[in-house]
XYZ file of C-alpha atoms in Angstrom:
632
model
C 87.553 -12.114 35.719
C 86.376 -15.312 34.398
C 85.940 -18.164 36.157
C 88.879 -18.028 38.486
C 91.462 -16.920 36.871
C 91.955 -12.746 35.942
C 92.185 -11.575 32.426
C 95.331 -9.719 32.211
C 98.828 -11.537 31.898
C 101.049 -9.297 31.096
C 101.623 -5.439 30.783
C 103.128 -3.254 27.511
C 103.755 0.014 26.752
C 101.264 1.226 23.641
C 103.873 2.421 21.708
C 105.269 -1.191 21.411
C 101.941 -1.617 19.833
C 102.887 -0.008 16.655
C 106.964 -1.319 16.572
C 106.669 -4.328 17.925
C 103.877 -6.375 19.485
C 100.741 -5.068 17.298
C 98.689 -7.251 15.938
C 99.540 -10.614 15.123
C 102.913 -10.258 16.990
C 103.720 -13.022 19.374
C 104.349 -11.506 22.333
C 107.156 -13.557 24.817
C 105.697 -12.944 28.482
C 107.397 -14.913 31.161
C 106.099 -17.806 31.827
C 104.492 -18.516 27.705
C 103.659 -16.559 24.655
C 100.261 -15.474 23.331
C 99.498 -13.273 20.005
C 97.665 -10.513 19.808
C 94.449 -10.352 18.272
C 93.018 -8.384 15.493
C 90.992 -5.482 15.191
C 87.532 -6.996 15.060
C 88.345 -8.336 19.707
C 89.259 -5.145 20.852
C 86.857 -3.424 23.160
C 86.507 0.209 23.107
C 83.255 0.350 25.314
C 84.974 0.214 28.977
C 86.993 3.236 27.935
C 84.275 6.154 26.288
C 86.397 8.493 27.192
C 89.468 8.023 25.105
C 89.479 10.528 22.643
C 90.647 9.666 19.011
C 93.664 10.471 17.522
C 93.465 13.957 15.215
C 95.820 14.147 12.261
C 93.561 14.876 8.827
C 96.473 14.229 6.393
C 97.656 11.306 8.009
C 93.495 10.308 7.917
C 94.067 10.386 4.400
C 96.953 8.267 3.677
C 95.335 5.521 5.155
C 92.184 5.235 3.264
C 94.497 5.814 0.115
C 96.799 3.511 1.682
C 94.151 0.988 2.295
C 91.686 1.393 -0.312
C 89.759 1.680 2.665
C 87.262 5.095 2.418
C 85.304 3.371 5.872
C 87.777 4.166 8.510
C 86.993 6.827 10.082
C 89.629 7.773 13.038
C 92.959 6.831 14.497
C 91.762 5.639 17.400
C 94.996 5.517 20.677
C 95.288 1.715 22.526
C 92.839 0.851 24.933
C 93.792 1.230 28.225
C 92.741 3.283 31.664
C 94.450 4.476 34.700
C 94.192 2.719 38.332
C 95.656 -0.819 37.285
C 98.450 -0.475 40.452
C 95.462 1.348 42.712
C 92.437 -1.707 41.902
C 93.906 -4.766 40.398
C 90.758 -5.921 40.389
C 88.742 -3.249 39.850
C 87.720 -1.422 35.666
C 91.463 -0.811 34.348
C 92.142 -4.396 35.166
C 89.457 -5.626 32.629
C 90.943 -2.152 29.871
C 93.072 -3.792 27.720
C 94.321 -5.605 24.007
C 92.753 -8.824 23.358
C 95.992 -11.921 23.260
C 94.904 -15.167 22.577
C 98.235 -18.100 24.014
C 100.032 -19.045 20.906
C 102.017 -21.483 20.013
C 99.200 -23.378 19.945
C 100.946 -26.318 21.484
C 102.814 -26.493 25.269
C 106.212 -28.901 26.262
C 105.956 -29.918 30.183
C 109.034 -28.561 31.588
C 108.988 -32.190 33.907
C 107.979 -35.041 31.506
C 108.413 -33.353 27.918
C 105.050 -34.404 26.751
C 103.882 -32.281 23.843
C 100.472 -31.866 23.448
C 97.893 -29.056 22.462
C 96.309 -26.486 25.312
C 92.789 -27.737 24.431
C 93.749 -30.983 23.868
C 92.996 -31.482 28.205
C 96.686 -32.293 28.981
C 97.480 -28.486 30.494
C 95.612 -26.307 32.811
C 96.206 -22.403 33.155
C 96.472 -20.430 36.884
C 96.591 -17.040 36.872
C 95.162 -15.811 40.609
C 97.448 -13.133 41.420
C 95.725 -10.027 40.505
C 98.795 -8.373 41.160
C 101.342 -9.921 39.485
C 99.362 -11.091 36.115
C 102.977 -12.274 35.111
C 102.741 -14.986 36.943
C 100.037 -16.829 34.857
C 101.895 -19.737 33.613
C 100.143 -23.443 31.852
C 101.381 -26.429 34.376
C 100.437 -30.310 33.728
C 97.436 -31.189 35.023
C 99.194 -35.439 35.350
C 102.707 -35.609 35.111
C 104.217 -38.934 35.429
C 107.172 -37.388 37.264
C 105.728 -34.985 39.746
C 105.236 -36.949 42.506
C 104.465 -34.214 44.871
C 104.824 -30.287 45.259
C 103.863 -27.270 42.414
C 102.423 -28.864 39.242
C 104.922 -28.676 37.033
C 104.707 -25.118 34.326
C 104.336 -26.057 30.824
C 105.856 -23.822 27.776
C 105.644 -23.183 24.790
C 106.505 -25.357 22.176
C 108.650 -23.379 20.390
C 108.361 -24.328 16.671
C 106.068 -22.630 14.022
C 105.009 -22.022 10.595
C 104.624 -19.079 8.405
C 105.168 -17.338 5.373
C 105.798 -14.887 2.878
C 102.129 -14.085 2.468
C 101.332 -13.070 6.327
C 100.300 -16.488 7.692
C 101.600 -18.517 10.766
C 100.437 -22.308 12.034
C 101.419 -24.354 14.443
C 103.998 -26.851 13.853
C 101.918 -29.512 12.743
C 104.194 -32.187 14.983
C 101.413 -35.422 14.744
C 101.573 -35.576 10.769
C 105.746 -34.544 10.942
C 106.864 -37.506 13.483
C 104.852 -39.817 11.173
C 105.480 -38.969 7.993
C 102.483 -36.880 6.520
C 100.314 -39.854 8.008
C 98.552 -40.797 12.051
C 99.700 -43.494 14.509
C 98.861 -46.449 13.390
C 98.768 -47.643 17.501
C 96.274 -44.752 18.702
C 94.234 -42.395 17.087
C 94.975 -39.366 20.035
C 98.690 -40.404 19.771
C 100.944 -39.349 22.400
C 103.701 -37.156 21.877
C 107.199 -36.512 23.670
C 109.807 -33.146 22.957
C 112.970 -33.894 24.125
C 114.775 -31.024 23.640
C 118.314 -30.549 24.022
C 119.134 -26.575 23.055
C 121.107 -25.498 20.212
C 121.100 -23.411 18.011
C 117.544 -23.373 16.353
C 116.153 -26.929 16.255
C 119.349 -29.050 15.362
C 119.169 -30.584 18.512
C 115.161 -31.080 19.094
C 113.511 -34.765 18.792
C 110.096 -35.494 18.803
C 108.352 -39.445 19.538
C 105.452 -40.763 19.814
C 104.679 -42.788 22.836
C 102.368 -45.424 21.308
C 104.702 -46.214 17.882
C 107.740 -45.227 18.876
C 108.703 -43.942 15.989
C 111.390 -40.667 16.500
C 111.826 -38.032 13.735
C 114.489 -34.651 14.643
C 113.957 -31.821 13.500
C 117.021 -30.563 11.493
C 115.147 -32.229 8.626
C 113.297 -29.459 8.177
C 116.031 -26.720 8.747
C 118.377 -25.154 5.785
C 117.315 -24.481 1.989
C 116.544 -28.479 1.706
C 114.878 -29.314 4.855
C 112.293 -26.366 3.427
C 111.263 -28.786 0.560
C 109.903 -31.529 3.283
C 107.362 -28.250 5.191
C 103.790 -28.650 3.992
C 101.135 -25.565 1.825
C 100.285 -23.329 3.823
C 96.985 -23.556 5.315
C 96.349 -19.969 4.398
C 95.549 -19.271 8.728
C 95.583 -16.204 9.859
C 95.849 -16.889 13.937
C 95.298 -13.492 15.110
C 92.362 -13.192 13.554
C 90.822 -17.035 14.234
C 90.249 -18.262 10.462
C 91.678 -19.113 7.589
C 92.473 -16.959 3.895
C 89.991 -18.309 1.080
C 91.934 -20.206 -1.759
C 95.509 -21.351 -2.420
C 97.588 -19.743 -0.774
C 101.033 -19.247 -2.940
C 103.890 -18.151 -0.224
C 107.443 -19.652 0.496
C 106.273 -21.459 4.196
C 109.195 -21.081 6.374
C 110.501 -22.722 9.696
C 110.698 -19.851 13.283
C 111.428 -20.111 15.641
C 109.230 -18.363 18.270
C 110.910 -15.067 19.836
C 112.084 -15.032 15.820
C 112.902 -11.405 14.495
C 110.880 -11.582 11.745
C 107.760 -13.299 12.832
C 106.319 -9.657 12.080
C 106.997 -5.741 10.788
C 104.807 -3.551 11.168
C 103.869 -1.105 8.061
C 103.061 1.919 9.540
C 102.729 5.452 8.270
C 103.542 8.289 9.802
C 103.055 12.335 9.797
C 104.264 15.625 11.170
C 101.184 17.506 12.519
C 102.387 21.243 10.509
C 100.308 23.675 8.980
C 99.316 24.055 5.074
C 101.425 26.279 3.517
C 100.153 29.843 4.098
C 97.312 27.684 5.703
C 95.394 29.876 8.711
C 94.727 29.634 11.673
C 90.957 29.354 10.959
C 92.569 27.200 8.101
C 94.010 24.655 10.443
C 91.477 24.391 12.639
C 88.984 22.965 9.724
C 91.268 20.669 9.062
C 91.902 19.436 12.910
C 87.686 18.904 13.246
C 87.278 17.356 9.488
C 85.410 14.864 10.444
C 82.372 17.202 12.387
C 82.496 19.588 9.726
C 82.349 17.329 5.856
C 78.674 17.325 6.547
C 77.825 20.465 6.775
C 75.338 21.153 3.788
C 75.057 24.641 3.149
C 75.859 28.007 4.957
C 72.447 28.700 6.280
C 72.718 25.538 8.968
C 75.430 27.317 10.395
C 73.731 28.976 12.936
C 71.634 26.076 14.221
C 74.534 23.320 14.289
C 76.484 25.838 16.308
C 74.534 24.750 18.906
C 75.089 21.241 18.529
C 77.552 20.398 17.102
C 80.948 20.810 20.368
C 83.004 21.302 17.262
C 82.263 24.533 16.305
C 82.696 26.398 19.899
C 86.024 26.495 18.536
C 85.092 28.541 15.157
C 82.832 31.068 17.365
C 85.851 34.400 16.727
C 84.465 33.664 13.220
C 81.523 34.560 11.705
C 79.380 31.572 9.446
C 80.701 32.528 6.362
C 84.236 32.916 6.708
C 83.926 28.934 8.433
C 81.904 27.963 5.049
C 84.535 29.728 3.107
C 87.768 27.583 5.005
C 84.761 24.030 4.287
C 84.678 24.964 1.128
C 88.144 24.960 0.384
C 89.626 21.810 2.468
C 86.260 19.877 0.700
C 88.435 20.562 -2.343
C 91.561 20.060 -1.421
C 90.105 16.589 -0.196
C 88.993 15.690 -3.252
C 92.015 16.154 -5.122
C 93.594 13.450 -2.132
C 91.459 11.383 -2.706
C 92.009 11.779 -7.106
C 95.412 11.846 -6.652
C 97.444 7.671 -7.360
C 100.453 6.078 -5.709
C 102.010 6.231 -2.684
C 100.518 8.580 -0.393
C 102.999 11.450 -0.322
C 103.344 12.894 3.812
C 106.553 13.822 2.989
C 105.686 17.246 0.482
C 103.980 19.271 3.034
C 105.882 19.043 5.875
C 109.490 20.493 3.181
C 107.316 23.042 2.580
C 107.433 24.324 5.556
C 110.475 23.455 6.996
C 112.260 25.155 3.544
C 109.949 28.260 3.382
C 111.985 31.860 3.746
C 109.216 32.229 6.358
C 108.682 30.363 9.282
C 104.947 28.702 10.367
C 103.315 30.438 12.805
C 103.925 28.892 16.183
C 101.194 26.490 17.427
C 100.957 24.205 20.238
C 102.209 21.174 18.268
C 104.757 22.894 16.282
C 107.336 25.623 16.700
C 109.873 26.760 14.302
C 112.843 29.080 15.369
C 115.997 30.120 13.708
C 119.590 31.620 14.770
C 119.026 35.333 14.369
C 123.343 34.190 12.872
C 122.301 32.334 10.760
C 124.389 29.247 9.321
C 127.438 29.465 11.330
C 130.271 30.133 9.237
C 132.311 26.642 9.462
C 129.410 25.157 7.556
C 128.213 27.434 5.150
C 129.452 24.806 2.964
C 127.885 22.228 4.874
C 124.525 23.530 5.438
C 122.167 26.186 3.869
C 120.103 26.315 6.187
C 119.524 25.255 9.738
C 115.975 25.438 12.117
C 115.117 24.434 15.092
C 112.080 23.000 15.821
C 111.441 23.305 20.079
C 108.277 22.134 19.305
C 106.647 18.466 16.918
C 103.887 16.507 17.462
C 103.986 13.002 15.149
C 101.564 10.789 14.636
C 101.743 6.934 13.928
C 99.448 4.408 12.310
C 99.941 0.625 12.185
C 98.172 0.031 8.920
C 99.258 -4.370 8.236
C 101.966 -6.363 9.564
C 104.553 -8.484 7.210
C 106.511 -11.686 7.622
C 110.098 -12.609 6.674
C 110.899 -9.516 5.119
C 110.624 -6.410 6.455
C 108.071 -4.241 4.920
C 109.409 -0.591 2.179
C 107.695 2.241 3.482
C 108.037 3.974 0.285
C 107.229 0.793 -1.540
C 103.926 -0.919 0.334
C 103.495 -3.356 -2.833
C 107.194 -5.229 -2.033
C 106.285 -7.248 0.892
C 102.868 -8.515 0.999
C 100.987 -6.942 4.019
C 98.303 -8.761 6.199
C 95.508 -7.216 7.691
C 94.130 -5.907 11.321
C 90.981 -7.074 10.943
C 88.703 -8.991 8.881
C 85.281 -7.200 8.826
C 85.287 -3.405 8.314
C 86.341 -1.337 10.460
C 85.859 2.409 10.953
C 89.041 2.649 12.887
C 92.920 1.567 12.578
C 95.855 1.849 15.703
C 97.758 4.755 16.165
C 99.951 6.833 19.153
C 101.244 9.946 18.818
C 104.697 11.742 20.250
C 105.967 15.538 21.270
C 109.234 15.769 21.100
C 111.361 18.276 19.420
C 114.249 18.469 17.039
C 116.892 19.805 13.801
C 116.281 20.325 10.843
C 119.838 20.326 8.371
C 118.920 21.784 4.274
C 122.225 20.929 2.323
C 123.173 23.868 -0.335
C 121.113 23.147 -4.033
C 124.080 23.605 -5.755
C 126.484 21.183 -3.284
C 124.877 18.392 -4.769
C 123.870 19.027 -7.855
C 127.960 19.152 -8.028
C 128.115 15.597 -6.535
C 124.979 13.929 -8.105
C 127.390 14.816 -11.640
C 130.748 13.496 -10.192
C 129.015 9.745 -9.072
C 126.671 9.307 -11.312
C 127.591 6.748 -13.579
C 130.427 5.821 -11.261
C 131.368 1.626 -10.778
C 130.427 2.240 -7.159
C 126.607 3.991 -7.806
C 126.145 1.223 -10.660
C 126.470 -1.310 -8.075
C 124.039 0.420 -6.127
C 121.655 0.601 -8.198
C 122.199 -3.106 -9.754
C 121.824 -4.130 -6.141
C 118.975 -2.152 -5.909
C 117.313 -4.024 -8.817
C 117.905 -7.494 -7.552
C 117.029 -6.778 -4.318
C 112.954 -5.812 -5.824
C 113.881 -8.579 -8.705
C 113.955 -11.224 -5.099
C 111.121 -10.447 -3.449
C 108.297 -10.224 -6.392
C 109.104 -13.294 -7.999
C 106.312 -14.987 -8.954
C 103.985 -12.447 -7.484
C 104.423 -10.282 -10.411
C 103.329 -10.842 -14.138
C 103.935 -8.558 -16.317
C 104.806 -5.082 -16.280
C 107.902 -5.587 -13.453
C 109.336 -2.326 -12.898
C 112.907 -2.933 -11.641
C 114.204 0.320 -11.291
C 110.544 1.727 -9.394
C 110.983 3.748 -6.054
C 114.432 3.716 -6.663
C 115.264 6.834 -4.020
C 118.607 8.141 -6.357
C 121.754 9.090 -6.167
C 120.752 11.784 -3.635
C 119.231 9.641 -0.343
C 122.622 7.565 -0.314
C 124.290 10.942 0.439
C 121.684 12.589 3.363
C 120.765 9.827 4.333
C 124.388 8.060 5.530
C 124.671 11.675 6.691
C 121.852 11.343 8.918
C 122.955 8.350 10.466
C 126.718 9.909 10.942
C 125.015 12.614 13.139
C 121.972 10.141 14.913
C 125.401 8.374 16.276
C 126.981 11.207 17.667
C 123.915 12.638 19.496
C 123.757 9.706 21.035
C 127.393 9.526 21.690
C 128.401 13.048 22.817
C 125.137 14.357 24.020
C 124.322 11.733 26.335
C 120.040 10.825 23.727
C 120.049 7.375 22.910
C 119.594 6.381 19.905
C 116.163 4.872 19.849
C 114.839 8.038 20.806
C 115.813 9.597 17.662
C 114.024 9.507 14.627
C 115.518 10.695 11.279
C 113.246 11.682 7.773
C 114.613 12.288 4.796
C 113.286 14.944 2.500
C 114.917 14.635 -1.043
C 114.763 15.106 -4.874
C 111.484 13.308 -6.609
C 110.407 13.995 -10.185
C 107.981 17.398 -9.404
C 110.547 18.860 -7.026
C 114.274 17.984 -7.972
C 116.119 20.219 -5.730
C 114.724 18.847 -2.513
C 117.633 18.154 0.504
C 116.950 17.973 4.408
C 117.186 15.871 7.023
C 115.003 16.760 10.249
C 116.436 14.459 13.256
C 114.456 14.627 16.313
C 113.521 12.775 19.406
C 109.926 9.969 18.955
C 109.441 8.980 22.248
C 106.331 9.474 24.017
C 108.165 9.856 28.005
C 109.911 13.537 28.805
C 113.260 12.568 27.997
C 113.071 14.304 24.079
C 111.283 17.252 25.042
C 113.330 19.570 26.560
C 115.475 21.218 25.170
C 118.292 19.036 24.768
C 118.208 18.237 21.202
C 117.567 21.739 19.905
C 119.856 23.017 21.578
C 122.369 21.090 19.563
C 121.327 23.578 16.500
C 123.181 26.203 18.849
C 126.145 27.441 16.277
C 128.653 26.032 18.718
C 127.340 23.269 19.475
C 126.334 22.052 15.957
C 130.121 23.071 14.336
C 131.267 20.563 17.011
C 128.945 18.513 15.919
C 129.135 18.277 12.068
C 132.816 17.968 12.346
C 132.776 15.292 14.567
C 130.468 13.472 12.618
C 132.770 13.827 9.400
C 135.857 12.687 10.650
C 135.121 9.366 13.158
C 133.126 9.105 10.012
C 136.227 8.515 7.851
C 137.460 5.125 10.101
C 135.617 2.178 11.662
C 136.977 -0.462 13.504
C 135.947 -3.243 11.016
C 138.055 -1.339 7.782
C 138.809 -2.176 5.816
C 136.817 -4.446 5.299
C 133.625 -2.093 6.191
C 135.446 0.184 3.884
C 135.829 -1.927 1.297
C 132.491 -3.736 0.925
C 129.778 -2.709 -1.545
C 126.039 -4.570 -2.416
C 128.163 -7.346 -4.409
C 125.976 -10.491 -5.722
C 124.889 -12.702 -3.925
C 124.673 -10.968 -0.861
C 120.953 -9.675 0.145
C 122.273 -5.554 1.310
C 121.491 -2.418 0.258
C 124.514 -0.416 1.424
C 128.380 -0.599 0.980
C 130.671 0.771 3.241
C 128.373 0.059 6.156
C 128.077 -1.777 9.330
C 126.777 -1.737 13.414
C 130.455 -0.358 14.406
C 129.838 2.734 12.265
C 126.214 3.371 10.668
C 123.715 1.594 11.463
C 121.186 2.605 14.501
C 117.790 0.692 15.570
C 115.199 -0.522 13.728
C 112.329 2.569 15.042
C 114.812 5.204 14.685
C 116.129 5.142 10.154
C 113.498 4.250 7.927
C 114.243 2.763 6.031
C 115.670 -0.488 8.007
C 119.399 0.175 7.638
C 119.329 0.481 3.318
C 120.814 2.664 1.153
C 123.800 3.811 3.204
C 127.480 4.177 1.947
C 130.291 6.343 3.721
C 132.605 6.479 0.923
C 129.908 8.592 -0.807
C 129.951 11.272 2.290
C 133.682 11.458 3.688
C 136.749 10.347 1.409
C 137.341 7.074 2.949
C 139.022 5.883 -0.165
C 138.079 7.703 -3.434
C 137.445 11.219 -2.733
C 135.669 12.091 -6.228
C 132.685 10.057 -4.729
C 132.560 12.281 -0.798
C 130.064 14.515 -1.089
C 132.651 16.408 1.932
C 135.997 15.862 -0.076
C 137.507 17.901 1.731
C 135.991 18.530 6.134
C 135.494 21.125 7.733
């Protein structure tokens, strides 16, 4: 507790810090809004027992993407149990730091508009058990004569730019057409907010000089031209970025869905192909082992390094050989260029003829009967993933446009910290899943039929326009219009994955938001990939009880697949949906797909509901385009 106030003003689930309310995001609390501060301000001192999350593959990918080898750990959010039992105890002082934002408030009684630090508003948070009742209030309100002082709420306009900056709206300069008030050095403003869409009916008035201006003047394309230049403010870091910002400034409403998009990396905890139990443990404890100077030091180090207690079953030469192998692998990964490849090791495990040994984090099973006879033309292999562990790391965020997981430079990433940090936030979830591999000859024949068709060319053209629009003004020379195009095969696999996810949610009671997907598609080095993993990825117990794995049993899988493909033939938005192709000037990357038939939640889809088209899976208009022209 600081002064008369308690520190806690609300709570969110740890998983929200990865997808919804992470560093740099505006969080709407019941009575005001706050901004999650950068990692420089996070404090783990009260919770020294909080263990880092171990996932060497993901940690290596994070270092590579951020070009920062000083990052040593993946840490969960600071949290301590016991708040409900002791509201004033140590747990109440543990959490993620925030700051009130926007920095301007409006009195709900008299409409006075002023900055938080202007001396007009006060703050109260006197109930430890009810942090959600914390609020700002107008200290001296001309319209409130008695009773509780009226609440002050956030002035609902902010400025954001494509470079990730966030700033308060300059109300004083705006109402005075860029100047100051001629009658007062510190003018009193009022915001007459009559509601309506966006800000079409919000008027700012200066009381001393009487000048007025409506917010509708800065709405839309023409209104954006009247906005000031971006100041480069990094509100979550409490500073301004050096140099002049060339980002495109936009007016946003507090609570707008495009004010923050998480940029994350995720990896499944899978053993390396052919890796022994010893090699897997070396990877798991690599941070403690990588500094080992020689095999001669191992007898002594076993007595002082806690991690080496896990290696009592192996001799010193065996442990040292495993450490040397890991060093060679780590060196090769550091020299590898391009975007971190987290899918290849997973594909190698799932597509191997023999299943990997079961562990606490990863257990696979095949049905002894193989693929059901009715589905042999659809699936080449079906694997039940009875245990999965996924680790997600937050590496940055973007504003105004979502990042692409396979094209990290498509949208400019904002940093999580300003000083050097040796950790980044992460979370881990455990669940289960179904892996489906499609026949290679089926996809090869389909690609031959559709690659040169007008429909597929339309998708490729839309992708080129999409990249050009987002790289406009930021790249000089060497621009590759079709770089990172996922390929024709990806559209079919991704669409089939969404059909199955939606059917699972409808038929089996799973929330689609509790499911995730991973698409394993062809690469230049391996053109024969064709797999889909649908798995649960939630921190609670809904996805770990065997319900999803049971859907891979022969009878259930036949029923699920038939319904998914059959439902894809029709959409209640047809014929509009069935005829849709990504033509200019619309800015989307899907064809016959919409919220009714294919779209899923943002946390479920790995590509933000892009690269979807029913016509490439089932015969909705042109049978030759369908992967399955005849349904099972």
